[in-house]
PDB file of C-alpha atoms and ligand atoms in Angstrom:
ATOM      1  CA  MET A   1     167.558 -65.092 274.430  1.00 74.00           C
ATOM      2  CA  SER A   2     167.872 -68.563 272.219  1.00 91.00           C
ATOM      3  CA  ARG A   3     165.438 -68.929 268.792  1.00 97.00           C
ATOM      4  CA  ARG A   4     162.971 -71.965 268.918  1.00 98.00           C
ATOM      5  CA  TYR A   5     162.456 -73.721 265.590  1.00 98.00           C
ATOM      6  CA  GLY A   6     160.130 -77.170 265.617  1.00 98.00           C
ATOM      7  CA  ILE A   7     158.100 -79.211 263.749  1.00 98.00           C
ATOM      8  CA  ILE A   8     154.450 -79.538 264.314  1.00 98.00           C
ATOM      9  CA  GLY A   9     152.463 -82.897 263.107  1.00 98.00           C
ATOM     10  CA  TRP A  10     150.602 -85.634 264.089  1.00 98.00           C
ATOM     11  CA  PRO A  11     152.158 -88.003 264.917  1.00 95.00           C
ATOM     12  CA  VAL A  12     155.760 -86.752 264.982  1.00 96.00           C
ATOM     13  CA  GLU A  13     157.552 -89.013 267.172  1.00 95.00           C
ATOM     14  CA  HIS A  14     159.670 -90.270 264.287  1.00 92.00           C
ATOM     15  CA  SER A  15     161.017 -86.617 262.337  1.00 94.00           C
ATOM     16  CA  LEU A  16     164.594 -86.781 261.535  1.00 94.00           C
ATOM     17  CA  SER A  17     164.058 -83.008 260.796  1.00 97.00           C
ATOM     18  CA  PRO A  18     165.171 -82.008 264.591  1.00 98.00           C
ATOM     19  CA  ALA A  19     168.668 -83.723 264.228  1.00 97.00           C
ATOM     20  CA  MET A  20     169.078 -82.117 261.005  1.00 98.00           C
ATOM     21  CA  HIS A  21     168.511 -78.897 262.288  1.00 98.00           C
ATOM     22  CA  ASN A  22     169.881 -78.336 265.716  1.00 98.00           C
ATOM     23  CA  ALA A  23     173.515 -79.761 263.600  1.00 98.00           C
ATOM     24  CA  ALA A  24     173.200 -76.825 261.339  1.00 98.00           C
ATOM     25  CA  PHE A  25     172.774 -74.659 264.202  1.00 98.00           C
ATOM     26  CA  ALA A  26     175.765 -75.846 265.884  1.00 98.00           C
ATOM     27  CA  ALA A  27     177.239 -75.975 262.655  1.00 98.00           C
ATOM     28  CA  LEU A  28     177.280 -72.366 262.177  1.00 98.00           C
ATOM     29  CA  LYS A  29     176.897 -71.219 265.928  1.00 98.00           C
ATOM     30  CA  ILE A  30     173.578 -69.898 265.976  1.00 98.00           C
ATOM     31  CA  ASP A  31     171.797 -70.264 269.496  1.00 98.00           C
ATOM     32  CA  ALA A  32     168.824 -71.837 268.636  1.00 98.00           C
ATOM     33  CA  CYS A  33     166.935 -75.275 269.086  1.00 98.00           C
ATOM     34  CA  TYR A  34     164.812 -76.956 266.429  1.00 98.00           C
ATOM     35  CA  ASP A  35     162.261 -79.733 268.695  1.00 98.00           C
ATOM     36  CA  ARG A  36     159.335 -81.535 267.982  1.00 98.00           C
ATOM     37  CA  TYR A  37     155.237 -80.527 269.231  1.00 98.00           C
ATOM     38  CA  PRO A  38     152.916 -83.163 268.597  1.00 98.00           C
ATOM     39  CA  VAL A  39     149.707 -81.051 267.660  1.00 98.00           C
ATOM     40  CA  SER A  40     146.377 -82.623 266.639  1.00 98.00           C
ATOM     41  CA  PRO A  41     144.267 -81.898 264.061  1.00 98.00           C
ATOM     42  CA  ASP A  42     141.877 -80.245 267.166  1.00 98.00           C
ATOM     43  CA  ASP A  43     144.046 -78.020 268.709  1.00 98.00           C
ATOM     44  CA  LEU A  44     145.801 -76.860 265.514  1.00 98.00           C
ATOM     45  CA  PRO A  45     143.995 -73.185 265.827  1.00 98.00           C
ATOM     46  CA  GLU A  46     144.879 -72.451 269.227  1.00 98.00           C
ATOM     47  CA  GLN A  47     148.443 -74.289 269.502  1.00 98.00           C
ATOM     48  CA  VAL A  48     149.329 -71.836 265.611  1.00 98.00           C
ATOM     49  CA  SER A  49     147.977 -68.835 268.303  1.00 98.00           C
ATOM     50  CA  VAL A  50     150.663 -70.245 271.058  1.00 98.00           C
ATOM     51  CA  PHE A  51     153.380 -70.229 268.805  1.00 98.00           C
ATOM     52  CA  ARG A  52     153.167 -67.402 266.989  1.00 98.00           C
ATOM     53  CA  GLU A  53     154.642 -66.110 270.542  1.00 97.00           C
ATOM     54  CA  SER A  54     157.177 -68.257 271.660  1.00 98.00           C
ATOM     55  CA  LEU A  55     158.421 -69.821 268.056  1.00 98.00           C
ATOM     56  CA  SER A  56     160.816 -67.514 265.391  1.00 98.00           C
ATOM     57  CA  GLY A  57     159.364 -70.380 263.048  1.00 98.00           C
ATOM     58  CA  TRP A  58     158.493 -73.849 262.507  1.00 98.00           C
ATOM     59  CA  ASN A  59     157.349 -77.194 259.973  1.00 98.00           C
ATOM     60  CA  VAL A  60     154.612 -78.428 259.139  1.00 98.00           C
ATOM     61  CA  THR A  61     154.186 -82.101 258.605  1.00 97.00           C
ATOM     62  CA  VAL A  62     151.244 -84.082 258.183  1.00 95.00           C
ATOM     63  CA  PRO A  63     147.985 -83.901 258.912  1.00 97.00           C
ATOM     64  CA  HIS A  64     148.600 -79.892 258.615  1.00 98.00           C
ATOM     65  CA  LYS A  65     149.742 -78.650 255.612  1.00 97.00           C
ATOM     66  CA  GLN A  66     146.632 -77.796 254.545  1.00 97.00           C
ATOM     67  CA  ALA A  67     144.743 -77.359 257.092  1.00 98.00           C
ATOM     68  CA  ILE A  68     147.450 -74.416 258.425  1.00 98.00           C
ATOM     69  CA  ILE A  69     146.812 -71.995 255.435  1.00 98.00           C
ATOM     70  CA  PRO A  70     143.836 -69.694 256.670  1.00 98.00           C
ATOM     71  CA  LEU A  71     145.853 -69.593 259.871  1.00 98.00           C
ATOM     72  CA  ILE A  72     149.107 -67.904 257.645  1.00 98.00           C
ATOM     73  CA  ASP A  73     148.939 -64.221 257.137  1.00 98.00           C
ATOM     74  CA  VAL A  74     151.120 -64.740 254.340  1.00 98.00           C
ATOM     75  CA  VAL A  75     151.204 -67.363 251.707  1.00 98.00           C
ATOM     76  CA  ASP A  76     153.967 -67.351 249.197  1.00 97.00           C
ATOM     77  CA  PRO A  77     152.523 -67.971 245.625  1.00 96.00           C
ATOM     78  CA  VAL A  78     154.225 -71.465 245.194  1.00 95.00           C
ATOM     79  CA  ALA A  79     152.546 -72.276 248.713  1.00 97.00           C
ATOM     80  CA  GLU A  80     149.307 -71.434 247.717  1.00 96.00           C
ATOM     81  CA  ALA A  81     149.097 -72.700 244.408  1.00 96.00           C
ATOM     82  CA  ALA A  82     150.828 -76.126 245.495  1.00 96.00           C
ATOM     83  CA  HIS A  83     148.010 -75.263 248.396  1.00 96.00           C
ATOM     84  CA  SER A  84     150.669 -76.787 251.069  1.00 97.00           C
ATOM     85  CA  VAL A  85     152.799 -75.272 253.347  1.00 98.00           C
ATOM     86  CA  ASN A  86     155.452 -76.996 255.053  1.00 98.00           C
ATOM     87  CA  THR A  87     157.803 -73.854 256.367  1.00 98.00           C
ATOM     88  CA  VAL A  88     156.653 -70.697 258.577  1.00 98.00           C
ATOM     89  CA  VAL A  89     158.353 -67.982 259.173  1.00 98.00           C
ATOM     90  CA  ASN A  90     157.600 -65.603 261.737  1.00 98.00           C
ATOM     91  CA  ARG A  91     158.618 -62.125 261.066  1.00 98.00           C
ATOM     92  CA  ASP A  92     158.112 -59.544 263.866  1.00 95.00           C
ATOM     93  CA  GLY A  93     154.540 -61.982 264.481  1.00 96.00           C
ATOM     94  CA  LEU A  94     153.138 -61.926 261.231  1.00 98.00           C
ATOM     95  CA  LEU A  95     153.324 -65.788 260.015  1.00 98.00           C
ATOM     96  CA  TYR A  96     155.027 -66.411 256.600  1.00 98.00           C
ATOM     97  CA  GLY A  97     154.085 -69.781 254.643  1.00 98.00           C
ATOM     98  CA  TYR A  98     155.910 -71.458 252.050  1.00 98.00           C
ATOM     99  CA  SER A  99     156.175 -74.517 250.721  1.00 98.00           C
ATOM    100  CA  THR A 100     159.851 -76.280 250.363  1.00 98.00           C
ATOM    101  CA  ASP A 101     158.999 -79.753 249.183  1.00 97.00           C
ATOM    102  CA  GLY A 102     158.626 -79.321 245.760  1.00 97.00           C
ATOM    103  CA  TYR A 103     162.228 -77.518 246.035  1.00 97.00           C
ATOM    104  CA  GLY A 104     163.672 -80.216 247.847  1.00 98.00           C
ATOM    105  CA  LEU A 105     162.764 -82.567 245.192  1.00 98.00           C
ATOM    106  CA  GLN A 106     163.748 -80.475 242.499  1.00 98.00           C
ATOM    107  CA  LEU A 107     167.173 -80.282 243.809  1.00 98.00           C
ATOM    108  CA  ALA A 108     167.374 -83.551 244.933  1.00 98.00           C
ATOM    109  CA  VAL A 109     166.751 -84.430 241.070  1.00 98.00           C
ATOM    110  CA  GLU A 110     169.036 -82.406 239.522  1.00 98.00           C
ATOM    111  CA  GLU A 111     171.939 -83.446 241.918  1.00 97.00           C
ATOM    112  CA  ALA A 112     171.531 -86.706 241.696  1.00 97.00           C
ATOM    113  CA  PHE A 113     171.574 -86.818 237.593  1.00 98.00           C
ATOM    114  CA  GLY A 114     173.398 -83.773 236.768  1.00 98.00           C
ATOM    115  CA  ILE A 115     170.398 -82.851 234.992  1.00 98.00           C
ATOM    116  CA  ASP A 116     168.807 -79.111 234.624  1.00 98.00           C
ATOM    117  CA  ILE A 117     164.612 -79.146 235.585  1.00 98.00           C
ATOM    118  CA  LYS A 118     164.428 -76.587 232.473  1.00 98.00           C
ATOM    119  CA  GLY A 119     163.177 -77.818 229.557  1.00 98.00           C
ATOM    120  CA  LYS A 120     162.258 -81.159 230.847  1.00 98.00           C
ATOM    121  CA  HIS A 121     158.763 -83.168 230.325  1.00 98.00           C
ATOM    122  CA  VAL A 122     158.586 -84.748 233.942  1.00 98.00           C
ATOM    123  CA  LEU A 123     155.926 -87.243 234.714  1.00 98.00           C
ATOM    124  CA  PHE A 124     154.560 -87.564 238.472  1.00 98.00           C
ATOM    125  CA  VAL A 125     153.070 -90.833 239.199  1.00 98.00           C
ATOM    126  CA  GLY A 126     150.885 -90.574 241.872  1.00 98.00           C
ATOM    127  CA  ALA A 127     148.503 -87.610 242.486  1.00 98.00           C
ATOM    128  CA  GLY A 128     148.751 -87.226 246.712  1.00 94.00           C
ATOM    129  CA  GLY A 129     149.994 -84.090 248.290  1.00 93.00           C
ATOM    130  CA  ALA A 130     153.697 -84.357 248.082  1.00 93.00           C
ATOM    131  CA  VAL A 131     153.403 -84.727 244.025  1.00 96.00           C
ATOM    132  CA  GLN A 132     151.047 -81.777 244.054  1.00 96.00           C
ATOM    133  CA  ALA A 133     153.781 -79.758 245.763  1.00 96.00           C
ATOM    134  CA  ALA A 134     155.953 -81.240 243.207  1.00 97.00           C
ATOM    135  CA  ALA A 135     154.505 -80.361 239.870  1.00 98.00           C
ATOM    136  CA  VAL A 136     153.479 -76.854 240.998  1.00 97.00           C
ATOM    137  CA  GLN A 137     157.473 -76.354 242.145  1.00 97.00           C
ATOM    138  CA  PHE A 138     159.001 -77.954 238.695  1.00 98.00           C
ATOM    139  CA  ALA A 139     156.217 -75.981 236.741  1.00 98.00           C
ATOM    140  CA  GLU A 140     157.707 -72.674 238.427  1.00 96.00           C
ATOM    141  CA  ALA A 141     161.043 -73.725 237.929  1.00 97.00           C
ATOM    142  CA  GLY A 142     160.856 -74.239 234.084  1.00 97.00           C
ATOM    143  CA  ALA A 143     159.724 -77.384 233.483  1.00 98.00           C
ATOM    144  CA  LEU A 144     158.577 -77.792 229.743  1.00 98.00           C
ATOM    145  CA  ALA A 145     155.648 -80.250 230.375  1.00 98.00           C
ATOM    146  CA  ILE A 146     154.153 -81.906 233.380  1.00 98.00           C
ATOM    147  CA  SER A 147     152.209 -85.089 232.967  1.00 98.00           C
ATOM    148  CA  VAL A 148     150.330 -86.678 235.753  1.00 98.00           C
ATOM    149  CA  VAL A 149     149.468 -90.685 235.847  1.00 98.00           C
ATOM    150  CA  ASN A 150     146.989 -91.921 238.826  1.00 98.00           C
ATOM    151  CA  ARG A 151     145.017 -94.471 239.261  1.00 98.00           C
ATOM    152  CA  THR A 152     142.106 -92.118 240.214  1.00 98.00           C
ATOM    153  CA  VAL A 153     142.248 -89.435 236.963  1.00 98.00           C
ATOM    154  CA  GLU A 154     140.033 -86.807 238.735  1.00 98.00           C
ATOM    155  CA  LYS A 155     143.036 -86.268 241.605  1.00 98.00           C
ATOM    156  CA  ALA A 156     145.792 -86.293 238.850  1.00 98.00           C
ATOM    157  CA  GLU A 157     142.970 -83.743 236.396  1.00 98.00           C
ATOM    158  CA  ALA A 158     143.262 -81.090 240.087  1.00 97.00           C
ATOM    159  CA  VAL A 159     146.954 -81.616 240.373  1.00 97.00           C
ATOM    160  CA  VAL A 160     147.148 -80.218 236.726  1.00 97.00           C
ATOM    161  CA  ALA A 161     144.659 -77.703 237.199  1.00 97.00           C
ATOM    162  CA  ARG A 162     146.947 -76.341 240.067  1.00 96.00           C
ATOM    163  CA  VAL A 163     149.943 -76.680 237.784  1.00 97.00           C
ATOM    164  CA  SER A 164     147.980 -74.767 234.672  1.00 97.00           C
ATOM    165  CA  LYS A 165     146.968 -71.630 237.343  1.00 94.00           C
ATOM    166  CA  ILE A 166     150.322 -70.630 238.208  1.00 94.00           C
ATOM    167  CA  ALA A 167     152.182 -71.815 234.841  1.00 97.00           C
ATOM    168  CA  PRO A 168     150.036 -71.591 232.283  1.00 97.00           C
ATOM    169  CA  ASP A 169     152.259 -72.273 229.409  1.00 97.00           C
ATOM    170  CA  VAL A 170     153.377 -75.371 230.723  1.00 98.00           C
ATOM    171  CA  GLU A 171     152.313 -78.291 228.897  1.00 98.00           C
ATOM    172  CA  VAL A 172     149.992 -80.489 230.994  1.00 98.00           C
ATOM    173  CA  LYS A 173     148.578 -84.224 230.654  1.00 98.00           C
ATOM    174  CA  VAL A 174     147.134 -86.596 232.371  1.00 98.00           C
ATOM    175  CA  PHE A 175     146.843 -90.434 231.960  1.00 97.00           C
ATOM    176  CA  PRO A 176     145.566 -93.656 233.497  1.00 97.00           C
ATOM    177  CA  LEU A 177     147.783 -95.680 235.581  1.00 97.00           C
ATOM    178  CA  ASN A 178     146.261 -98.889 233.934  1.00 94.00           C
ATOM    179  CA  ASP A 179     146.204 -97.501 230.598  1.00 94.00           C
ATOM    180  CA  LEU A 180     149.500 -95.902 229.376  1.00 96.00           C
ATOM    181  CA  PRO A 181     149.938 -94.966 225.773  1.00 96.00           C
ATOM    182  CA  ALA A 182     152.283 -96.758 223.664  1.00 96.00           C
ATOM    183  CA  ASP A 183     154.781 -94.146 222.925  1.00 97.00           C
ATOM    184  CA  MET A 184     155.786 -92.395 225.878  1.00 98.00           C
ATOM    185  CA  SER A 185     159.392 -91.282 224.688  1.00 98.00           C
ATOM    186  CA  SER A 186     158.643 -87.703 225.409  1.00 98.00           C
ATOM    187  CA  ILE A 187     159.291 -87.909 229.047  1.00 98.00           C
ATOM    188  CA  ASP A 188     162.505 -87.081 230.451  1.00 98.00           C
ATOM    189  CA  ILE A 189     162.319 -87.704 234.068  1.00 98.00           C
ATOM    190  CA  ILE A 190     159.820 -90.129 236.597  1.00 98.00           C
ATOM    191  CA  ILE A 191     159.187 -89.026 239.841  1.00 98.00           C
ATOM    192  CA  GLN A 192     157.272 -92.011 241.749  1.00 98.00           C
ATOM    193  CA  GLY A 193     155.137 -90.488 244.680  1.00 97.00           C
ATOM    194  CA  THR A 194     152.323 -93.167 244.925  1.00 97.00           C
ATOM    195  CA  SER A 195     152.356 -95.205 248.735  1.00 96.00           C
ATOM    196  CA  VAL A 196     151.903 -98.193 247.281  1.00 97.00           C
ATOM    197  CA  GLU A 197     155.311 -99.873 247.508  1.00 97.00           C
ATOM    198  CA  LEU A 198     155.664 -97.765 251.048  1.00 94.00           C
ATOM    199  CA  LYS A 199     154.840-101.300 252.171  1.00 92.00           C
ATOM    200  CA  GLU A 200     157.509-103.601 251.772  1.00 91.00           C
ATOM    201  CA  GLY A 201     156.204-106.854 249.083  1.00 94.00           C
ATOM    202  CA  ARG A 202     153.746-104.262 247.553  1.00 97.00           C
ATOM    203  CA  GLU A 203     154.496-103.788 244.051  1.00 97.00           C
ATOM    204  CA  LEU A 204     152.786-100.959 242.059  1.00 98.00           C
ATOM    205  CA  SER A 205     152.348-102.479 238.578  1.00 96.00           C
ATOM    206  CA  PHE A 206     153.622 -99.854 235.890  1.00 97.00           C
ATOM    207  CA  ASP A 207     154.695-100.244 232.007  1.00 95.00           C
ATOM    208  CA  PHE A 208     157.903 -99.012 231.271  1.00 97.00           C
ATOM    209  CA  SER A 209     158.054-100.206 228.001  1.00 95.00           C
ATOM    210  CA  GLY A 210     157.194 -96.995 226.333  1.00 97.00           C
ATOM    211  CA  PHE A 211     159.526 -94.919 228.048  1.00 98.00           C
ATOM    212  CA  LYS A 212     163.369 -94.235 226.850  1.00 98.00           C
ATOM    213  CA  ARG A 213     166.656 -95.449 227.998  1.00 97.00           C
ATOM    214  CA  GLU A 214     167.640 -92.002 228.497  1.00 97.00           C
ATOM    215  CA  CYS A 215     164.823 -91.099 231.362  1.00 98.00           C
ATOM    216  CA  VAL A 216     166.173 -91.041 234.532  1.00 98.00           C
ATOM    217  CA  CYS A 217     163.523 -92.164 237.687  1.00 98.00           C
ATOM    218  CA  MET A 218     163.537 -90.872 240.829  1.00 98.00           C
ATOM    219  CA  ASP A 219     161.407 -92.631 243.769  1.00 98.00           C
ATOM    220  CA  MET A 220     160.071 -90.180 246.534  1.00 97.00           C
ATOM    221  CA  ILE A 221     159.886 -92.980 248.553  1.00 95.00           C
ATOM    222  CA  TYR A 222     163.634 -93.562 250.422  1.00 91.00           C
ATOM    223  CA  ASN A 223     165.955 -95.457 252.223  1.00 85.00           C
ATOM    224  CA  ARG A 224     165.329 -98.859 250.493  1.00 91.00           C
ATOM    225  CA  LYS A 225     165.331 -99.847 246.678  1.00 95.00           C
ATOM    226  CA  THR A 226     162.410 -99.853 245.690  1.00 97.00           C
ATOM    227  CA  PRO A 227     160.427-102.488 242.874  1.00 98.00           C
ATOM    228  CA  PHE A 228     159.798 -99.535 240.680  1.00 98.00           C
ATOM    229  CA  LEU A 229     162.914 -98.237 241.166  1.00 98.00           C
ATOM    230  CA  ASN A 230     164.260-101.828 240.234  1.00 98.00           C
ATOM    231  CA  LYS A 231     162.373-102.473 236.743  1.00 98.00           C
ATOM    232  CA  ALA A 232     163.511 -98.509 236.005  1.00 98.00           C
ATOM    233  CA  GLY A 233     166.771 -99.801 236.054  1.00 98.00           C
ATOM    234  CA  LYS A 234     166.311-102.847 234.214  1.00 97.00           C
ATOM    235  CA  HIS A 235     164.816-101.032 231.399  1.00 97.00           C
ATOM    236  CA  GLY A 236     168.315 -99.099 231.550  1.00 97.00           C
ATOM    237  CA  MET A 237     167.300 -95.591 233.445  1.00 98.00           C
ATOM    238  CA  ARG A 238     169.571 -94.084 235.532  1.00 98.00           C
ATOM    239  CA  ILE A 239     167.870 -94.709 239.016  1.00 98.00           C
ATOM    240  CA  ALA A 240     168.032 -92.859 242.813  1.00 98.00           C
ATOM    241  CA  GLY A 241     165.696 -92.819 245.969  1.00 96.00           C
ATOM    242  CA  GLY A 242     164.344 -89.879 247.621  1.00 94.00           C
ATOM    243  CA  GLU A 243     166.784 -89.842 250.217  1.00 92.00           C
ATOM    244  CA  ASP A 244     167.914 -86.164 249.573  1.00 95.00           C
ATOM    245  CA  MET A 245     164.394 -84.611 249.126  1.00 96.00           C
ATOM    246  CA  LEU A 246     164.031 -84.568 253.057  1.00 95.00           C
ATOM    247  CA  LEU A 247     167.446 -83.287 253.443  1.00 97.00           C
ATOM    248  CA  TYR A 248     167.092 -80.380 250.513  1.00 98.00           C
ATOM    249  CA  GLN A 249     163.748 -78.876 251.821  1.00 97.00           C
ATOM    250  CA  GLY A 250     165.224 -78.550 254.820  1.00 98.00           C
ATOM    251  CA  ALA A 251     168.166 -77.119 254.389  1.00 98.00           C
ATOM    252  CA  LYS A 252     165.698 -74.306 252.007  1.00 98.00           C
ATOM    253  CA  SER A 253     163.723 -73.764 255.189  1.00 98.00           C
ATOM    254  CA  PHE A 254     167.042 -73.610 257.269  1.00 98.00           C
ATOM    255  CA  GLU A 255     167.958 -70.706 254.966  1.00 98.00           C
ATOM    256  CA  LEU A 256     164.228 -69.020 254.938  1.00 98.00           C
ATOM    257  CA  TRP A 257     164.458 -68.730 258.921  1.00 98.00           C
ATOM    258  CA  THR A 258     168.266 -67.355 259.319  1.00 98.00           C
ATOM    259  CA  GLU A 259     168.898 -65.999 255.545  1.00 97.00           C
ATOM    260  CA  GLN A 260     172.435 -67.719 255.504  1.00 98.00           C
ATOM    261  CA  ASN A 261     173.713 -70.457 253.538  1.00 98.00           C
ATOM    262  CA  ALA A 262     172.920 -74.233 255.049  1.00 98.00           C
ATOM    263  CA  PRO A 263     175.490 -76.414 255.815  1.00 98.00           C
ATOM    264  CA  VAL A 264     174.005 -78.960 253.735  1.00 98.00           C
ATOM    265  CA  ALA A 265     176.951 -81.663 254.450  1.00 98.00           C
ATOM    266  CA  VAL A 266     176.385 -81.355 258.165  1.00 98.00           C
ATOM    267  CA  MET A 267     172.661 -81.787 257.644  1.00 98.00           C
ATOM    268  CA  ARG A 268     172.900 -84.633 255.334  1.00 97.00           C
ATOM    269  CA  GLN A 269     175.371 -86.326 257.858  1.00 97.00           C
ATOM    270  CA  ALA A 270     172.913 -85.454 260.841  1.00 97.00           C
ATOM    271  CA  LEU A 271     169.975 -87.815 258.690  1.00 93.00           C
ATOM    272  CA  THR A 272     172.336 -90.904 258.296  1.00 89.00           C
TER     273      THR A 272
HETATM  274  P1  ATR B 301     150.044 -88.495 250.203  1.00 77.17           P
HETATM  275  O1  ATR B 301     150.713 -88.655 251.439  1.00 77.17           O
HETATM  276  O2  ATR B 301     151.667 -87.864 249.296  1.00 77.17           O
HETATM  277  O3  ATR B 301     149.097 -86.457 249.914  1.00 77.17           O
HETATM  278  P2  ATR B 301     148.192 -89.899 249.600  1.00 77.17           P
HETATM  279  O4  ATR B 301     147.270 -88.358 249.073  1.00 77.17           O
HETATM  280  O5  ATR B 301     147.596 -90.843 250.431  1.00 77.17           O
HETATM  281  O6  ATR B 301     149.519 -88.982 249.514  1.00 77.17           O
HETATM  282  O7  ATR B 301     147.970 -90.034 248.093  1.00 77.17           O
HETATM  283  C1  ATR B 301     148.433 -91.790 247.396  1.00 77.17           C
HETATM  284  C2  ATR B 301     149.108 -91.936 246.155  1.00 77.17           C
HETATM  285  O8  ATR B 301     149.220 -93.492 246.138  1.00 77.17           O
HETATM  286  C3  ATR B 301     147.646 -91.371 245.714  1.00 77.17           C
HETATM  287  O9  ATR B 301     148.143 -91.293 244.038  1.00 77.17           O
HETATM  288  C4  ATR B 301     146.805 -92.436 245.275  1.00 77.17           C
HETATM  289  O10 ATR B 301     146.353 -93.073 244.255  1.00 77.17           O
HETATM  290  P3  ATR B 301     144.588 -92.484 244.281  1.00 77.17           P
HETATM  291  O11 ATR B 301     144.908 -91.264 244.389  1.00 77.17           O
HETATM  292  O12 ATR B 301     144.039 -93.481 242.667  1.00 77.17           O
HETATM  293  O13 ATR B 301     143.639 -93.177 245.186  1.00 77.17           O
HETATM  294  C5  ATR B 301     148.177 -93.768 245.014  1.00 77.17           C
HETATM  295  N1  ATR B 301     147.763 -94.946 245.555  1.00 77.17           N
HETATM  296  C6  ATR B 301     147.532 -95.709 247.142  1.00 77.17           C
HETATM  297  N2  ATR B 301     147.265 -97.040 246.993  1.00 77.17           N
HETATM  298  C7  ATR B 301     146.982 -97.208 245.678  1.00 77.17           C
HETATM  299  C8  ATR B 301     147.087 -98.773 244.852  1.00 77.17           C
HETATM  300  N3  ATR B 301     146.797-100.044 245.705  1.00 77.17           N
HETATM  301  N4  ATR B 301     147.448 -98.614 243.195  1.00 77.17           N
HETATM  302  C9  ATR B 301     147.499 -97.732 242.916  1.00 77.17           C
HETATM  303  N5  ATR B 301     147.561 -95.934 243.354  1.00 77.17           N
HETATM  304  C10 ATR B 301     147.282 -96.034 244.854  1.00 77.17           C
END
């Protein structure tokens, strides 16, 4: 029987994941399909019981990444620390939860700039769910230090507390967005994760003057060179958009479901 996968969210119509995963199944001749499942927050518990019977696995997107955690049987330690599940694997009726978002970003950064996260000092700008998942993953992957800059300092503190819990040896720091120290030269990688520039015409005010030129900068916003990236580029940094984050989080989900190497080139093509 054909295996069924999908993505649950509210809304979920815009998701590019079906194109990416169906192309991957076709390329590897796996008899499976991947669909969109709109699930409202109120319906989540009931729908998860239905999917336990009908789906072999699924992705989870906004607003369910946290709410689904108590409905999962076995939560992976990184997902637990990030307090976010974006991938569910149904193994004989037992639901396993993972977070592949941070891994997707890690691979995107390593590929885009030809670097290894290990030993690096990473600065996240923003402290929402996406940053939280990524900061935990980067710490787990061997980052030397994780700093978080945010308008609301308490939210940045909550993110670094999660990092410290899973990786106590990683050095963590928090800064207010509008009051960065003059010397930021220890930072190797900047990740922009606020929602400010999602809307065209809006610009995040950020002071690049204390950073070294050798620093690299990725924006989680994709398909557009944001004002943030433009400023980083003008400062002499190498820059990249977040296009490959979606690709690599999907590739990791695919591998968790199929236990086969994801056909990344085919998946990338399906996203364009
Ligand atoms: P996610 O989708 O990643 O969960 P979120 O929780 O909506 O995102 O968080 C959005 C991020 O953008 C937060 O870091 C938020 O800062 P606050 O924690 O201070 O709210 C940041 N953000 C949104 N609007 C902003 C603005 N006008 N200026 C600065 N930061 C802003």
